[in-house]
Amino acid sequence: MVGVVPLGDVGGVAVRIVAANVQAVLGLATDILEPRPLPESAYLADRHQFDASRIVAHMAAWTDLPGHRRIVGLASVDLCVPILRFVFGEAQIGGRFALVSGARLRRNADGGEAPLDRYYERLVKVALHELGHTLEIYHCDTPGCLMQFSPSVQHLDRLDVLFCPRCFFVLRRAVRALVQAPDA
Amino acid sequence: MTGRFKILVIDDELIVRESLVGWLKKGGYHVEGASGGREGLERLEREDYDLIFLDIKMPDVSGMEVLKQVKERYASTMVVMITAYGSVETAVEAMKLGANDYLMKPFEPEQLTLLVEKLQQHKRLLDENLLLKQQIATTAAERYQDIVGISEPMQALFQLIEEVAAVDSPVLIRGETGTGKELVAKAIHARSPRRFGPFVPINCGAFTESLLESELFGHEVGSFTGATKAKKGRLEIAQGGTLFLDEIGEIPMKMQVDLLRVLEERRIHRVGGTRDIPVDFRLISATHRDLSREMERGHFRQDFYFRLNVIEIQVPPLRERREDIPVLAEHFLGKFRRETNKPLEGFDAGALELLCAYDWPGNVRELENAVERAVVLTKGRRLQRDDFAFLFRGGAPSEPHSLKEMERLHIQRVLSLCGGNISRAAKLLEINRTTLHNKIKKYGLRVNG
Ligand SMILES: [Zn+2]
Ligand SMILES: [Zn+2]
């Protein structure tokens, strides 16, 4: 149902933790797929960053994974989009593909390194948030909800690993539709 | 009209524009992009926006020029300038010309969220002020009693109402302003098994987002400042009856989810409450918008649309059923004769001919207003062509008017028909908003309905 794809150089533990949490929260069988290279065309030399929207567009052109209804890419490079200085992840609203990077999740706002469990928790939150977008959930303003837009790691740390009732309603519905729909 | 927060992004750089539009869409905002100053101004002529993100540097019409025109014509629209590194001075200049703020690209994510929140708050306050003023004016607007028609489309409509009334499915009524969509909803309710329950209408376009939420869902004591008493929402009040959501196209995305949830789970929470309250109503909604188009543009949720649109009813505009005009005119004459106690006998042939020839952009409501006005002002026992001369001034031989004068009178009439709403008036007149603004200025017309 859901596939987690390491993009470039990503730790195996992180991949397993994300997959396990996605499976637990969404209630959808989740596989870890073979790693794939990051598309070089998504690198922005002037910003020393990867354009997350270009990576997602690149993923959307994959034709060899028809069995997975949702695919989340896991990267470790610094991501941005043309209009924002950085992003933690990116996704297609109502589409199949989402992307997360741990690059900015390892450090706290003061520059110090975050404990490993905190880092994994952040990664899981961003992955679930971006997968939420692929299930047509929009940004939410309910305090603590995973679908709040997080502009910083401090903000991300204030969120629960939970969707508010409104977002959870949409999620449950979308997941049910995915399970019931005949295979693509 | 308040309703949803609408945003326009004007930037000639495709990548930047798509990126910003994409981010705003994730917030569930109603957002559109324009590829340059000229296209941006054209869009503004057609539609109202609450907020514009405006690139300073554009090849066709510069951001500063667009800003000047926006501030002159659409003073309540907020503008945020998008600048590049090195053009901050121009941005400061723009603030002096009335821009609300500026952002340097690429934006800091935190700055962007804070700014959008702040501007939304600002718009909410403006809307609440506006609503207070409007409430006085709107009480008289909706009032006619019954649907009248002998034409084929109306016979088909009556047939459909009968069939639809018997089942309990949601109904979506579509039709232009003034066609009587609420009357159709009432007729369905009155013939349905729920007719002994209440008919509860609400105009979704007439509230700000937070007020709409509390109107629909009700609230518990202390859920916000000023909530000193618990209040039932209309979803609760409609218990056992019919809930009529007018202007459903104006409902914000988040509330679309909330309503979808209510329709599926048949229970609600009041704002600030945790109690499950069961609800039971039939839903009828109405819109003058093309919702499938709104859906394509990401402004309306597909799942919600399918829930609403189990049965669709189209109410035809008056110009497509002209044979109903004499019948309707007689119907309204009877009503106003009773109200005014004037001994009127009817219409003469010339008057009916004139009424049938007119296009009725404001539909049945406009016809009702016209008959009322004629009844009040006439000196004779029969309503004559001259009594309706205000519709097309040219028709009254005793009062020859120049083309200009006709235009002036026609615009004034349409403006008051639309309660001073420029967008609606422009749509009825089939001219763009700028042209309308120019004509208002030229003729020195009053804009308040
Ligand atoms: Zn997001
Ligand atoms: Zn939420």
Coordinates of C-alpha atoms and ligand atoms in Angstrom, one line a residue, chain A residues 137-142 145-148 163-168, ligand 2:
Chain A
I137 CA -5.7 17.2 4.0
Y138 CA -4.8 20.9 4.1
H139 CA -3.0 22.9 6.7
C140 CA -4.8 23.0 10.0
D141 CA -4.9 25.7 12.7
T142 CA -5.8 23.4 15.6
C145 CA -2.3 18.9 15.2
L146 CA 0.1 17.3 12.8
M147 CA -1.3 19.2 9.9
Q148 CA -0.2 22.6 11.2
F163 CA -4.1 14.4 13.8
C164 CA -6.9 16.6 15.3
P165 CA -10.4 15.1 15.0
R166 CA -11.2 17.1 11.8
C167 CA -8.0 16.1 10.0
F168 CA -8.4 12.5 11.4
Ligands
ZN2 ZN -5.9 19.3 12.1

